[in-house]
Tab-separated table of C-alpha atoms in Angstrom:
chain	number	residue	atom	x	y	z
A	1	MET	CA	0.000	0.000	0.000
A	2	VAL	CA	1.224	3.532	-0.887
A	3	LYS	CA	2.545	5.480	2.099
A	4	LEU	CA	0.631	8.740	2.626
A	5	ALA	CA	2.426	12.096	2.865
A	6	LYS	CA	1.801	14.354	5.883
A	7	GLU	CA	-0.330	16.752	3.775
A	8	GLN	CA	-2.524	13.872	2.558
A	9	ILE	CA	-2.952	12.539	6.086
A	10	GLU	CA	-3.996	15.983	7.357
A	11	TYR	CA	-6.306	16.507	4.373
A	12	TYR	CA	-8.194	13.279	5.070
A	13	MET	CA	-8.323	13.955	8.818
A	14	ARG	CA	-9.854	17.371	8.017
A	15	GLN	CA	-12.499	15.515	6.015
A	16	ALA	CA	-13.181	13.373	9.109
A	17	LEU	CA	-13.395	16.581	11.183
A	18	LEU	CA	-15.969	17.918	8.687
A	19	GLN	CA	-18.052	14.811	9.355
A	20	ALA	CA	-17.694	15.407	13.114
A	21	LYS	CA	-18.975	18.975	12.635
A	22	LYS	CA	-22.094	17.601	10.923
A	23	ALA	CA	-22.775	15.662	14.137
A	24	ALA	CA	-22.217	18.791	16.271
A	25	VAL	CA	-24.662	20.850	14.172
A	26	ILE	CA	-27.489	18.430	14.990
A	27	GLY	CA	-26.529	18.090	18.650
A	28	GLU	CA	-24.707	14.755	18.494
A	29	VAL	CA	-21.319	14.241	20.173
A	30	PRO	CA	-18.972	15.384	17.368
A	31	ILE	CA	-17.018	12.368	16.124
A	32	GLY	CA	-16.376	11.797	12.423
A	33	ALA	CA	-14.688	9.251	10.178
A	34	VAL	CA	-13.717	8.727	6.552
A	35	ILE	CA	-12.332	5.709	4.706
A	36	VAL	CA	-9.963	6.172	1.772
A	37	HIS	CA	-9.345	3.663	-1.031
A	38	GLU	CA	-6.683	4.428	-3.617
A	39	GLY	CA	-6.889	8.141	-2.838
A	40	GLU	CA	-10.684	8.331	-2.989
A	41	ILE	CA	-13.021	8.731	-0.017
A	42	ILE	CA	-15.391	5.735	-0.235
A	43	GLY	CA	-16.927	5.891	3.247
A	44	ARG	CA	-18.047	8.746	5.488
A	45	GLY	CA	-19.684	8.671	8.884
A	46	PHE	CA	-20.583	10.688	11.935
A	47	ASN	CA	-22.081	9.841	15.275
A	48	LEU	CA	-25.876	9.589	14.960
A	49	ARG	CA	-26.781	7.717	18.120
A	50	GLU	CA	-29.397	10.126	19.472
A	51	HIS	CA	-31.160	10.968	16.206
A	52	ALA	CA	-31.279	7.337	15.070
A	53	GLN	CA	-31.816	6.019	18.645
A	54	ASP	CA	-29.428	3.263	17.592
A	55	ALA	CA	-26.553	2.279	19.885
A	56	THR	CA	-24.489	0.975	16.964
A	57	ILE	CA	-24.423	4.071	14.747
A	58	HIS	CA	-21.001	5.477	15.588
A	59	ALA	CA	-18.976	7.369	12.959
A	60	GLU	CA	-16.731	4.369	12.239
A	61	ILE	CA	-19.600	1.884	11.779
A	62	MET	CA	-21.401	4.214	9.348
A	63	ALA	CA	-18.167	4.760	7.374
A	64	ILE	CA	-17.349	1.026	7.243
A	65	GLN	CA	-20.864	0.154	6.060
A	66	GLU	CA	-20.686	2.742	3.252
A	67	ALA	CA	-17.199	1.572	2.229
A	68	ASN	CA	-18.415	-2.065	2.192
A	69	ARG	CA	-21.283	-1.035	-0.102
A	70	ASN	CA	-18.991	0.927	-2.419
A	71	LEU	CA	-16.407	-1.864	-2.739
A	72	HIS	CA	-19.120	-4.580	-2.816
A	73	SER	CA	-17.004	-6.332	-0.213
A	74	TRP	CA	-16.868	-6.680	3.544
A	75	ARG	CA	-13.073	-6.651	3.256
A	76	LEU	CA	-11.608	-3.149	3.258
A	77	GLU	CA	-8.186	-4.154	1.992
A	78	ASP	CA	-5.920	-1.365	0.698
A	79	CYS	CA	-7.929	1.195	2.680
A	80	GLN	CA	-6.958	3.832	5.223
A	81	MET	CA	-9.391	4.901	7.923
A	82	PHE	CA	-9.379	8.331	9.570
A	83	VAL	CA	-11.313	8.944	12.801
A	84	THR	CA	-11.321	12.083	14.943
A	85	LEU	CA	-11.389	10.163	18.260
A	86	GLU	CA	-9.758	6.952	19.480
A	87	PRO	CA	-12.210	4.098	18.750
A	88	CYS	CA	-14.336	2.369	21.420
A	89	PRO	CA	-14.413	-1.483	21.653
A	90	MET	CA	-17.325	-1.772	19.178
A	91	CYS	CA	-15.590	0.344	16.535
A	92	ALA	CA	-12.128	-1.142	17.087
A	93	GLY	CA	-13.748	-4.570	16.689
A	94	ALA	CA	-15.479	-3.471	13.472
A	95	ILE	CA	-12.115	-2.227	12.145
A	96	ILE	CA	-10.644	-5.704	12.810
A	97	ASN	CA	-13.687	-7.435	11.293
A	98	ALA	CA	-13.447	-5.286	8.128
A	99	ARG	CA	-9.688	-5.998	7.870
A	100	VAL	CA	-8.842	-2.264	7.670
A	101	PRO	CA	-5.031	-2.234	7.293
A	102	GLU	CA	-4.304	1.303	8.524
A	103	LEU	CA	-5.951	3.621	11.062
A	104	TYR	CA	-5.226	7.304	11.729
A	105	TYR	CA	-6.974	8.851	14.717
A	106	GLY	CA	-7.090	12.279	16.357
A	107	ALA	CA	-7.674	12.726	20.091
A	108	ARG	CA	-7.247	10.004	22.653
A	109	ASP	CA	-10.300	8.791	24.599
A	110	PRO	CA	-9.113	7.909	28.112
A	111	LYS	CA	-12.638	6.780	29.112
A	112	ALA	CA	-13.478	4.279	26.370
A	113	GLY	CA	-10.586	4.196	23.869
A	114	VAL	CA	-9.130	0.742	23.205
A	115	VAL	CA	-6.451	1.698	20.686
A	116	GLY	CA	-3.769	2.700	23.175
A	117	SER	CA	-5.716	4.040	26.180
A	118	LEU	CA	-7.572	1.247	28.020
A	119	TYR	CA	-6.461	-1.567	25.715
A	120	ASP	CA	-4.463	-2.009	22.559
A	121	LEU	CA	-6.840	-4.300	20.685
A	122	LEU	CA	-5.602	-3.470	17.189
A	123	SER	CA	-2.100	-4.819	17.806
A	124	ASP	CA	-3.188	-8.015	19.618
A	125	THR	CA	-1.724	-10.849	17.512
A	126	ARG	CA	-4.246	-13.353	18.915
A	127	PHE	CA	-6.890	-11.825	16.600
A	128	ASN	CA	-6.765	-12.793	12.913
A	129	HIS	CA	-5.954	-9.216	11.829
A	130	GLN	CA	-3.741	-6.401	13.114
A	131	VAL	CA	-3.918	-2.735	12.200
A	132	GLU	CA	-1.124	-0.211	11.670
A	133	VAL	CA	-2.092	2.678	13.950
A	134	HIS	CA	-1.085	6.354	13.768
A	135	ASP	CA	-2.450	8.334	16.709
A	136	LEU	CA	-2.736	12.033	17.566
A	137	VAL	CA	-3.302	13.275	13.984
A	138	LEU	CA	-4.703	16.845	14.284
A	139	ALA	CA	-5.578	15.777	17.830
A	140	LYS	CA	-5.890	19.409	18.985
A	141	ASP	CA	-8.661	20.155	16.442
A	142	ALA	CA	-10.601	16.995	17.350
A	143	GLY	CA	-10.208	17.693	21.068
A	144	GLU	CA	-11.304	21.340	20.787
A	145	LEU	CA	-14.362	20.332	18.784
A	146	LEU	CA	-15.418	17.930	21.551
A	147	GLN	CA	-14.617	20.383	24.352
A	148	SER	CA	-16.594	23.253	22.806
A	149	PHE	CA	-19.523	20.880	22.208
A	150	PHE	CA	-19.633	19.771	25.854
A	151	LYS	CA	-19.122	23.357	27.051
A	152	GLU	CA	-22.138	24.480	24.994
A	153	ILE	CA	-24.219	21.649	26.463
A	154	ARG	CA	-23.282	22.743	29.989
A	155	VAL	CA	-24.165	26.390	29.208
A	156	ARG	CA	-27.516	25.335	27.709
A	157	LYS	CA	-28.333	23.196	30.751
A	158	LYS	CA	-27.479	26.104	33.051
A	159	LEU	CA	-29.670	28.493	31.019
A	160	ALA	CA	-32.556	26.017	31.034
A	161	LYS	CA	-32.276	25.643	34.818
A	162	HIS	CA	-32.222	29.456	35.194
A	163	GLN	CA	-35.270	29.764	32.918
A	164	ARG	CA	-37.187	27.153	34.935
A	165	LYS	CA	-36.388	29.085	38.106
A	166	LEU	CA	-37.639	32.349	36.533
A	167	ASP	CA	-40.838	30.571	35.374
A	168	GLN	CA	-41.459	29.322	38.914
A	169	ASP	CA	-40.941	32.733	40.566
B	1	MET	CA	-35.125	-7.098	36.704
B	2	VAL	CA	-36.911	-10.444	37.073
B	3	LYS	CA	-34.595	-13.430	37.383
B	4	LEU	CA	-35.162	-15.974	34.622
B	5	ALA	CA	-35.840	-19.641	35.394
B	6	LYS	CA	-33.671	-22.342	33.757
B	7	GLU	CA	-36.526	-23.315	31.383
B	8	GLN	CA	-36.932	-19.699	30.248
B	9	ILE	CA	-33.184	-19.303	29.683
B	10	GLU	CA	-33.089	-22.481	27.585
B	11	TYR	CA	-36.216	-21.459	25.675
B	12	TYR	CA	-34.694	-18.121	24.635
B	13	MET	CA	-31.338	-19.742	23.799
B	14	ARG	CA	-33.210	-22.173	21.548
B	15	GLN	CA	-34.706	-19.141	19.806
B	16	ALA	CA	-31.160	-17.809	19.288
B	17	LEU	CA	-30.167	-21.254	17.932
B	18	LEU	CA	-33.093	-21.032	15.487
B	19	GLN	CA	-31.643	-17.733	14.236
B	20	ALA	CA	-28.232	-19.401	13.874
B	21	LYS	CA	-29.825	-22.164	11.769
B	22	LYS	CA	-31.223	-19.492	9.405
B	23	ALA	CA	-27.621	-18.400	8.818
B	24	ALA	CA	-26.494	-22.005	8.201
B	25	VAL	CA	-29.252	-22.586	5.624
B	26	ILE	CA	-27.910	-19.754	3.460
B	27	GLY	CA	-24.258	-20.729	3.945
B	28	GLU	CA	-23.312	-18.157	6.605
B	29	VAL	CA	-21.367	-19.154	9.739
B	30	PRO	CA	-24.257	-20.160	12.057
B	31	ILE	CA	-24.418	-17.647	14.896
B	32	GLY	CA	-27.727	-16.296	16.197
B	33	ALA	CA	-29.004	-13.872	18.806
B	34	VAL	CA	-32.244	-12.711	20.399
B	35	ILE	CA	-33.019	-9.865	22.798
B	36	VAL	CA	-35.810	-10.203	25.343
B	37	HIS	CA	-37.696	-7.337	27.028
B	38	GLU	CA	-40.229	-8.152	29.719
B	39	GLY	CA	-40.604	-11.687	28.403
B	40	GLU	CA	-41.034	-10.694	24.765
B	41	ILE	CA	-38.453	-11.160	22.009
B	42	ILE	CA	-37.907	-7.649	20.581
B	43	GLY	CA	-34.731	-8.257	18.569
B	44	ARG	CA	-33.509	-11.141	16.439
B	45	GLY	CA	-30.358	-11.494	14.405
B	46	PHE	CA	-28.099	-13.905	12.585
B	47	ASN	CA	-24.756	-13.581	10.894
B	48	LEU	CA	-25.202	-12.136	7.379
B	49	ARG	CA	-21.668	-10.992	6.574
B	50	GLU	CA	-21.262	-12.782	3.247
B	51	HIS	CA	-24.726	-12.146	1.825
B	52	ALA	CA	-24.725	-8.482	2.842
B	53	GLN	CA	-20.986	-8.077	2.175
B	54	ASP	CA	-21.008	-5.961	5.332
B	55	ALA	CA	-18.363	-6.559	8.008
B	56	THR	CA	-20.628	-5.186	10.747
B	57	ILE	CA	-23.677	-7.450	10.290
B	58	HIS	CA	-23.084	-9.994	13.036
B	59	ALA	CA	-26.044	-11.617	14.834
B	60	GLU	CA	-25.697	-9.345	17.883
B	61	ILE	CA	-25.559	-6.089	15.892
B	62	MET	CA	-28.672	-7.031	13.903
B	63	ALA	CA	-30.526	-7.963	17.102
B	64	ILE	CA	-29.501	-4.751	18.908
B	65	GLN	CA	-30.569	-2.582	15.978
B	66	GLU	CA	-33.994	-4.255	15.850
B	67	ALA	CA	-34.416	-3.957	19.621
B	68	ASN	CA	-33.446	-0.251	19.453
B	69	ARG	CA	-36.103	0.295	16.787
B	70	ASN	CA	-38.760	-1.584	18.763
B	71	LEU	CA	-38.065	0.278	22.020
B	72	HIS	CA	-37.504	3.604	20.187
B	73	SER	CA	-34.365	3.890	22.308
B	74	TRP	CA	-30.665	3.144	21.978
B	75	ARG	CA	-30.736	2.048	25.626
B	76	LEU	CA	-31.709	-1.588	26.085
B	77	GLU	CA	-32.416	-1.362	29.791
B	78	ASP	CA	-34.331	-4.247	31.367
B	79	CYS	CA	-33.337	-6.511	28.492
B	80	GLN	CA	-31.650	-9.886	28.346
B	81	MET	CA	-29.544	-10.879	25.355
B	82	PHE	CA	-29.000	-14.469	24.204
B	83	VAL	CA	-26.211	-15.314	21.732
B	84	THR	CA	-25.129	-18.758	20.576
B	85	LEU	CA	-21.393	-17.880	20.556
B	86	GLU	CA	-19.175	-15.750	22.813
B	87	PRO	CA	-19.155	-12.207	21.338
B	88	CYS	CA	-16.227	-10.707	19.399
B	89	PRO	CA	-14.854	-7.233	20.330
B	90	MET	CA	-17.286	-5.433	18.000
B	91	CYS	CA	-20.334	-7.166	19.434
B	92	ALA	CA	-19.171	-6.982	23.065
B	93	GLY	CA	-18.614	-3.244	22.499
B	94	ALA	CA	-22.104	-2.877	21.012
B	95	ILE	CA	-23.540	-4.683	24.071
B	96	ILE	CA	-21.794	-2.108	26.311
B	97	ASN	CA	-22.906	0.790	24.101
B	98	ALA	CA	-26.533	-0.385	24.195
B	99	ARG	CA	-26.331	-0.813	28.014
B	100	VAL	CA	-27.601	-4.407	27.846
B	101	PRO	CA	-27.757	-5.497	31.508
B	102	GLU	CA	-27.599	-9.262	31.078
B	103	LEU	CA	-25.975	-11.582	28.520
B	104	TYR	CA	-26.387	-15.336	28.123
B	105	TYR	CA	-24.119	-17.038	25.626
B	106	GLY	CA	-23.596	-20.579	24.359
B	107	ALA	CA	-20.201	-21.817	23.146
B	108	ARG	CA	-16.903	-20.153	23.918
B	109	ASP	CA	-14.887	-18.656	21.053
B	110	PRO	CA	-11.197	-19.158	21.915
B	111	LYS	CA	-10.108	-17.338	18.723
B	112	ALA	CA	-12.023	-14.044	18.996
B	113	GLY	CA	-14.217	-14.146	22.122
B	114	VAL	CA	-13.730	-11.260	24.534
B	115	VAL	CA	-16.269	-12.266	27.190
B	116	GLY	CA	-14.037	-14.644	29.105
B	117	SER	CA	-11.691	-16.108	26.478
B	118	LEU	CA	-9.190	-13.493	25.192
B	119	TYR	CA	-10.491	-10.610	27.343
B	120	ASP	CA	-13.251	-9.976	29.821
B	121	LEU	CA	-14.483	-6.650	28.427
B	122	LEU	CA	-17.991	-6.843	29.896
B	123	SER	CA	-16.788	-6.824	33.505
B	124	ASP	CA	-14.177	-4.053	33.073
B	125	THR	CA	-15.248	-1.336	35.535
B	126	ARG	CA	-13.323	1.330	33.605
B	127	PHE	CA	-16.124	1.352	31.013
B	128	ASN	CA	-19.339	3.180	31.900
B	129	HIS	CA	-21.397	-0.029	31.850
B	130	GLN	CA	-20.887	-3.612	33.024
B	131	VAL	CA	-22.860	-6.672	32.002
B	132	GLU	CA	-23.969	-9.675	34.057
B	133	VAL	CA	-22.720	-12.648	32.031
B	134	HIS	CA	-23.920	-16.268	32.024
B	135	ASP	CA	-21.804	-18.466	29.774
B	136	LEU	CA	-22.112	-21.995	28.369
B	137	VAL	CA	-25.937	-22.013	28.035
B	138	LEU	CA	-26.792	-24.934	25.701
B	139	ALA	CA	-23.141	-24.647	24.625
B	140	LYS	CA	-23.141	-28.180	23.191
B	141	ASP	CA	-25.953	-27.350	20.725
B	142	ALA	CA	-24.252	-24.129	19.583
B	143	GLY	CA	-20.897	-25.876	19.255
B	144	GLU	CA	-22.315	-28.824	17.288
B	145	LEU	CA	-24.109	-26.446	14.914
B	146	LEU	CA	-20.812	-24.673	14.154
B	147	GLN	CA	-18.838	-27.920	13.870
B	148	SER	CA	-21.282	-29.543	11.441
B	149	PHE	CA	-21.301	-26.326	9.368
B	150	PHE	CA	-17.511	-26.267	9.038
B	151	LYS	CA	-17.416	-30.029	8.404
B	152	GLU	CA	-19.890	-29.616	5.522
B	153	ILE	CA	-17.740	-26.812	4.086
B	154	ARG	CA	-14.661	-29.064	4.215
B	155	VAL	CA	-16.561	-31.904	2.508
B	156	ARG	CA	-17.832	-29.554	-0.205
B	157	LYS	CA	-14.331	-28.192	-0.834
B	158	LYS	CA	-12.963	-31.744	-1.109
B	159	LEU	CA	-15.749	-32.724	-3.550
B	160	ALA	CA	-15.133	-29.597	-5.647
B	161	LYS	CA	-11.403	-30.397	-5.788
B	162	HIS	CA	-12.174	-33.975	-6.794
B	163	GLN	CA	-14.582	-32.777	-9.500
B	164	ARG	CA	-11.952	-30.370	-10.883
B	165	LYS	CA	-9.473	-33.244	-11.066
B	166	LEU	CA	-12.013	-35.437	-12.920
B	167	ASP	CA	-12.746	-32.561	-15.338
B	168	GLN	CA	-9.032	-32.209	-16.070
B	169	ASP	CA	-8.457	-35.936	-16.683
């Protein structure tokens, strides 16, 4: 597989960040992903858990499903995946199941990340597939996006509480 | 949550085995799952990876998605899940993400199982949800179903090889 240059890696991660922003706009936790095959983006996804009321619709799952459809194959050989946040067990497992060879991710997730934080599932040689992992790609952008999202939620909650108090008085 | 009696547990596992047999009939690795809410089956799934050419369509994912739709919620509180085989990382992660409180599974999967075999993800208190696990429920039936499936595949491959040799002679 062709090795990506730094500019290409950052370009694709910015595309994943764009997906994350789509999630933020509709009030979902902003996490985004893209999958690249021979230079072309063939899968895009963003977190849609609340709108879909579906526990499985994380950015990575949506992107893998679209890439599977586009390649007419459950095997994502010769693909690179870009995700703004370190994957959770479900998504890391899906990356193994889809045989994704290479993963680039942004911010670490110390609470649920299993690609370096809580576990290192993608390098475990007991599974039938291992993934080449590149972490902390544009991590600052991914982290800031998440922080500003949670800050806005806190402000909104505070305002709502204040409004309720005013309504009661 | 009501504690299930042995007969109930075996009844629901037999329903999961029925799902697994659907997979076998169409040539998919026979793994099945059901999700029960207040005594009613609200999610069913079987492995469909090859037919769908989708790396994410394992029995558990299909069952969780259906249960989410039926409850109009990504949270599967007060539900029990029954799977014929020990879940892989993707499915164990989905079980955490969907907040399934209780899992019953059949055979162990020493190659990819992460609910006792390679890892014990569902009891890791660092995640925001833990699952009560009951393993080896009708494990013999689930194991025999898988073994006879793989045996048939080996026989078919041998016959095909033999036929090719006859065609060449």
